[in-house]
Amino acid sequence: MRILAVTAEMFPFVKTGGLADAAGALPEALARQGADVRTLLPLYRRLTPLIRGKEPCLSATVLEQPVSVYSVVSDGQQLLLLEAANLFDRDGHPYGTKGEPFSDNDLRFAVLSKVAAEIAVGTIDGWKPDLVHAHDWHAALTCVYLAEATPQVPSVLTLHNLSFQGQYPLERAGVLGLPPHLCTVDCLEYYGDMSFLKGGLTTASAVTTVSPTYAREILTPEMGMGMQGVLAKRRENLRGIVNGVDQDVWNPATDPYILANFTAATATRRSLNKYALLQALGLAPTQGPVFGVVSRLTWQKGIDLLPHVVPLIIERKGRLIIHGEGDTTLEDSLQALAKRYPELVCAHIGYDERLAHMIQAGSDFIIQPSRFEPCGLTQLYALRYGALPIVSRTGGLAETIIDANDAAIEAGVATGFQFEPANTDDLRAALDRAIDAYNDRELFRRLQGQAMQANFSWDKSAAQYMALFESLVGNSTRKKNAVADIRPETFAKIIADRRQAGTPGSPTG
């Protein structure tokens, strides 16, 4: 099966969060299932060396923008890099600069989606996809453009986070090549504006989210982000498939970013990584636990709860390391906290892949206090590295972590600690339970071993995606191709034989 993936970010080429990790790992897992996956990705400024000396496989004008597409293989990935210098050859974040989105993001990602739709119908010589897999709002218009295209190509839209919806003034529709009949409440129109995501939800052949729990949650007013009505209409075509872990990138036994490699059998070597982490960040050594946070620093992620639990962590001889970027107000409050407790709390603003790996390998616990979480990957990395996750009971966090309550401990299946989301008292209670477990060295080693045995490889998830893709491409395509391969005289003989035999389904049957 030939699959065109469409995304705004992809590890290791450009990353701001979990979308990049998923978009980077899934194609490799699908390839192991026998798929031919090529990913359309914007050619951001930092990626221009990848096309040096190459000729484009497609050049055109799309939405009045000159574009070229280059077919490139890099880091084992088959890429289709979209060059549109006016839109993507810029400094800063993929979506903006200095905390502000680019004013033309609607055009930027409409061009990405329009080019994807053009590729889908066969504009690249020698390769035409059977199906398009679009990720999040940035690529959602691909499904809208395809709904108007001929021939029809099935599309799947995956929601990594429903709270980002690509909402823009409706009067921009003409610039984006969206005809009036699509700008209605049945497709793009959303409270007087247009929403790229809504358009994708209404036109995609199927919609997936990154965990079954989140697929159920987004049908409710509390978690539907205003889209619950739209999603309810697509309920029969909505399903959740849990994300996986790239087990080559996130492997404590071979990780080049950490001081001491280890396995479940040699987990005592983690203490070397713990010491190195504290030393690298200027924190005082401790026999107590180290708590790590690797996250976007936003309200959704519950980061505003952290200052309320710092006194408890300090009182129980712990250390807190926060790494990420996001809302300026939250960044400032965390940096103020680190200045107040310079040897006990670290707030590292920004994103550094090496530090993210060091925190997983050197922390005793990873805290994820999200108010909602479609899937979450940080807790899956934590399991693999033996850093016990402390997570809110929502979405994929609830699905992937087994709370260390008495029954789960007795059964030998506990892998972390859960608490009610956005509840400071519950978070404190979970931290208390975690520290008590840490101080029981035998229990803590047992929990670490159970966490490291958890298997969240991409292979199971990829098999579920492939089953969905096969159902959409369907037998009709295979039958059509099979008939097309039969020579005309052979086909005539089959019909004549059936007519003579009176076979049911033949012209005489």
mmCIF file of N, CA, C and O in Angstrom, residues 6-45:
data_model
loop_
_atom_site.group_PDB
_atom_site.id
_atom_site.type_symbol
_atom_site.label_atom_id
_atom_site.label_comp_id
_atom_site.label_asym_id
_atom_site.label_seq_id
_atom_site.Cartn_x
_atom_site.Cartn_y
_atom_site.Cartn_z
ATOM 1 N N VAL A 6 1.048 13.552 5.692
ATOM 2 C CA VAL A 6 1.165 15.010 5.589
ATOM 3 C C VAL A 6 1.252 15.573 6.999
ATOM 4 O O VAL A 6 0.356 15.349 7.826
ATOM 5 N N THR A 7 2.320 16.306 7.285
ATOM 6 C CA THR A 7 2.520 16.808 8.645
ATOM 7 C C THR A 7 3.326 18.097 8.623
ATOM 8 O O THR A 7 4.095 18.345 7.680
ATOM 9 N N ALA A 8 3.173 18.897 9.662
ATOM 10 C CA ALA A 8 3.936 20.144 9.787
ATOM 11 C C ALA A 8 5.263 19.940 10.499
ATOM 12 O O ALA A 8 6.144 20.799 10.422
ATOM 13 N N GLU A 9 5.409 18.824 11.199
ATOM 14 C CA GLU A 9 6.668 18.545 11.879
ATOM 15 C C GLU A 9 6.904 17.046 11.970
ATOM 16 O O GLU A 9 5.959 16.253 11.949
ATOM 17 N N MET A 10 8.191 16.685 12.064
ATOM 18 C CA MET A 10 8.550 15.271 12.019
ATOM 19 C C MET A 10 9.956 15.099 12.591
ATOM 20 O O MET A 10 10.898 15.738 12.125
ATOM 21 N N PHE A 11 10.060 14.265 13.606
ATOM 22 C CA PHE A 11 11.385 13.971 14.180
ATOM 23 C C PHE A 11 12.154 13.068 13.214
ATOM 24 O O PHE A 11 11.567 12.161 12.628
ATOM 25 N N PRO A 12 13.457 13.285 12.991
ATOM 26 C CA PRO A 12 14.347 14.229 13.670
ATOM 27 C C PRO A 12 14.535 15.552 12.935
ATOM 28 O O PRO A 12 15.477 16.287 13.242
ATOM 29 N N PHE A 13 13.667 15.881 11.996
ATOM 30 C CA PHE A 13 13.900 17.031 11.129
ATOM 31 C C PHE A 13 13.423 18.335 11.750
ATOM 32 O O PHE A 13 14.099 19.361 11.678
ATOM 33 N N VAL A 14 12.235 18.335 12.330
ATOM 34 C CA VAL A 14 11.717 19.519 13.019
ATOM 35 C C VAL A 14 10.760 19.030 14.094
ATOM 36 O O VAL A 14 9.908 18.176 13.833
ATOM 37 N N LYS A 15 10.916 19.556 15.305
ATOM 38 C CA LYS A 15 10.123 19.045 16.426
ATOM 39 C C LYS A 15 9.779 20.153 17.393
ATOM 40 O O LYS A 15 10.644 20.930 17.807
ATOM 41 N N THR A 16 8.480 20.244 17.750
ATOM 42 C CA THR A 16 8.067 21.103 18.865
ATOM 43 C C THR A 16 7.351 20.298 19.937
ATOM 44 O O THR A 16 7.120 20.808 21.024
ATOM 45 N N GLY A 17 6.982 19.040 19.636
ATOM 46 C CA GLY A 17 6.258 18.237 20.617
ATOM 47 C C GLY A 17 6.034 16.819 20.121
ATOM 48 O O GLY A 17 6.709 16.336 19.206
ATOM 49 N N GLY A 18 5.035 16.176 20.732
ATOM 50 C CA GLY A 18 4.778 14.770 20.457
ATOM 51 C C GLY A 18 4.336 14.474 19.038
ATOM 52 O O GLY A 18 4.537 13.357 18.547
ATOM 53 N N LEU A 19 3.718 15.448 18.351
ATOM 54 C CA LEU A 19 3.328 15.248 16.960
ATOM 55 C C LEU A 19 4.534 14.821 16.130
ATOM 56 O O LEU A 19 4.446 13.896 15.308
ATOM 57 N N ALA A 20 5.664 15.487 16.324
ATOM 58 C CA ALA A 20 6.866 15.179 15.544
ATOM 59 C C ALA A 20 7.328 13.751 15.801
ATOM 60 O O ALA A 20 7.718 13.032 14.870
ATOM 61 N N ASP A 21 7.303 13.323 17.066
ATOM 62 C CA ASP A 21 7.742 11.963 17.389
ATOM 63 C C ASP A 21 6.839 10.927 16.723
ATOM 64 O O ASP A 21 7.316 9.931 16.169
ATOM 65 N N ALA A 22 5.530 11.155 16.784
ATOM 66 C CA ALA A 22 4.597 10.208 16.178
ATOM 67 C C ALA A 22 4.744 10.199 14.653
ATOM 68 O O ALA A 22 4.781 9.125 14.032
ATOM 69 N N ALA A 23 4.823 11.379 14.056
ATOM 70 C CA ALA A 23 4.937 11.464 12.598
ATOM 71 C C ALA A 23 6.256 10.893 12.102
ATOM 72 O O ALA A 23 6.352 10.441 10.955
ATOM 73 N N GLY A 24 7.274 10.884 12.974
ATOM 74 C CA GLY A 24 8.566 10.326 12.583
ATOM 75 C C GLY A 24 8.645 8.824 12.738
ATOM 76 O O GLY A 24 9.283 8.136 11.936
ATOM 77 N N ALA A 25 7.982 8.283 13.760
ATOM 78 C CA ALA A 25 8.111 6.851 14.050
ATOM 79 C C ALA A 25 7.100 5.995 13.296
ATOM 80 O O ALA A 25 7.405 4.853 12.925
ATOM 81 N N LEU A 26 5.898 6.503 13.074
ATOM 82 C CA LEU A 26 4.850 5.682 12.460
ATOM 83 C C LEU A 26 5.211 5.214 11.048
ATOM 84 O O LEU A 26 4.972 4.040 10.721
ATOM 85 N N PRO A 27 5.772 6.054 10.168
ATOM 86 C CA PRO A 27 6.103 5.553 8.829
ATOM 87 C C PRO A 27 7.038 4.347 8.846
ATOM 88 O O PRO A 27 6.872 3.419 8.044
ATOM 89 N N GLU A 28 8.011 4.337 9.749
ATOM 90 C CA GLU A 28 8.928 3.200 9.825
ATOM 91 C C GLU A 28 8.192 1.943 10.268
ATOM 92 O O GLU A 28 8.441 0.845 9.762
ATOM 93 N N ALA A 29 7.272 2.106 11.227
ATOM 94 C CA ALA A 29 6.495 0.958 11.690
ATOM 95 C C ALA A 29 5.555 0.461 10.595
ATOM 96 O O ALA A 29 5.354 -0.751 10.431
ATOM 97 N N LEU A 30 4.966 1.373 9.831
ATOM 98 C CA LEU A 30 4.108 0.967 8.718
ATOM 99 C C LEU A 30 4.915 0.269 7.630
ATOM 100 O O LEU A 30 4.426 -0.661 6.982
ATOM 101 N N ALA A 31 6.150 0.716 7.430
ATOM 102 C CA ALA A 31 7.013 0.060 6.442
ATOM 103 C C ALA A 31 7.261 -1.399 6.828
ATOM 104 O O ALA A 31 7.337 -2.279 5.967
ATOM 105 N N ARG A 32 7.371 -1.653 8.141
ATOM 106 C CA ARG A 32 7.547 -3.045 8.587
ATOM 107 C C ARG A 32 6.291 -3.871 8.337
ATOM 108 O O ARG A 32 6.339 -5.101 8.325
ATOM 109 N N GLN A 33 5.155 -3.181 8.152
ATOM 110 C CA GLN A 33 3.908 -3.865 7.808
ATOM 111 C C GLN A 33 3.759 -4.011 6.288
ATOM 112 O O GLN A 33 2.749 -4.530 5.817
ATOM 113 N N GLY A 34 4.747 -3.546 5.542
ATOM 114 C CA GLY A 34 4.712 -3.693 4.094
ATOM 115 C C GLY A 34 4.262 -2.463 3.340
ATOM 116 O O GLY A 34 4.078 -2.523 2.120
ATOM 117 N N ALA A 35 4.093 -1.336 4.011
ATOM 118 C CA ALA A 35 3.607 -0.122 3.351
ATOM 119 C C ALA A 35 4.763 0.685 2.763
ATOM 120 O O ALA A 35 5.894 0.634 3.242
ATOM 121 N N ASP A 36 4.454 1.435 1.727
ATOM 122 C CA ASP A 36 5.372 2.398 1.126
ATOM 123 C C ASP A 36 4.877 3.781 1.539
ATOM 124 O O ASP A 36 3.915 4.296 0.977
ATOM 125 N N VAL A 37 5.520 4.375 2.554
ATOM 126 C CA VAL A 37 5.059 5.647 3.109
ATOM 127 C C VAL A 37 6.017 6.758 2.714
ATOM 128 O O VAL A 37 7.229 6.634 2.887
ATOM 129 N N ARG A 38 5.458 7.843 2.203
ATOM 130 C CA ARG A 38 6.250 9.036 1.921
ATOM 131 C C ARG A 38 5.581 10.205 2.639
ATOM 132 O O ARG A 38 4.359 10.333 2.611
ATOM 133 N N THR A 39 6.390 11.013 3.292
ATOM 134 C CA THR A 39 5.862 12.088 4.136
ATOM 135 C C THR A 39 6.122 13.443 3.496
ATOM 136 O O THR A 39 7.264 13.803 3.215
ATOM 137 N N LEU A 40 5.037 14.191 3.277
ATOM 138 C CA LEU A 40 5.139 15.563 2.781
ATOM 139 C C LEU A 40 5.355 16.484 3.972
ATOM 140 O O LEU A 40 4.523 16.551 4.877
ATOM 141 N N LEU A 41 6.464 17.214 3.939
ATOM 142 C CA LEU A 41 6.882 18.070 5.040
ATOM 143 C C LEU A 41 7.358 19.397 4.474
ATOM 144 O O LEU A 41 8.058 19.420 3.461
ATOM 145 N N PRO A 42 6.997 20.526 5.092
ATOM 146 C CA PRO A 42 7.505 21.810 4.601
ATOM 147 C C PRO A 42 9.029 21.871 4.660
ATOM 148 O O PRO A 42 9.653 21.338 5.590
ATOM 149 N N LEU A 43 9.615 22.507 3.673
ATOM 150 C CA LEU A 43 11.060 22.702 3.660
ATOM 151 C C LEU A 43 11.371 23.969 4.461
ATOM 152 O O LEU A 43 11.500 25.070 3.908
ATOM 153 N N TYR A 44 11.451 23.804 5.779
ATOM 154 C CA TYR A 44 11.834 24.920 6.633
ATOM 155 C C TYR A 44 13.297 25.269 6.371
ATOM 156 O O TYR A 44 14.067 24.457 5.830
ATOM 157 N N ARG A 45 13.690 26.460 6.767
ATOM 158 C CA ARG A 45 15.038 26.947 6.457
ATOM 159 C C ARG A 45 16.118 25.960 6.899
ATOM 160 O O ARG A 45 17.079 25.704 6.155
#
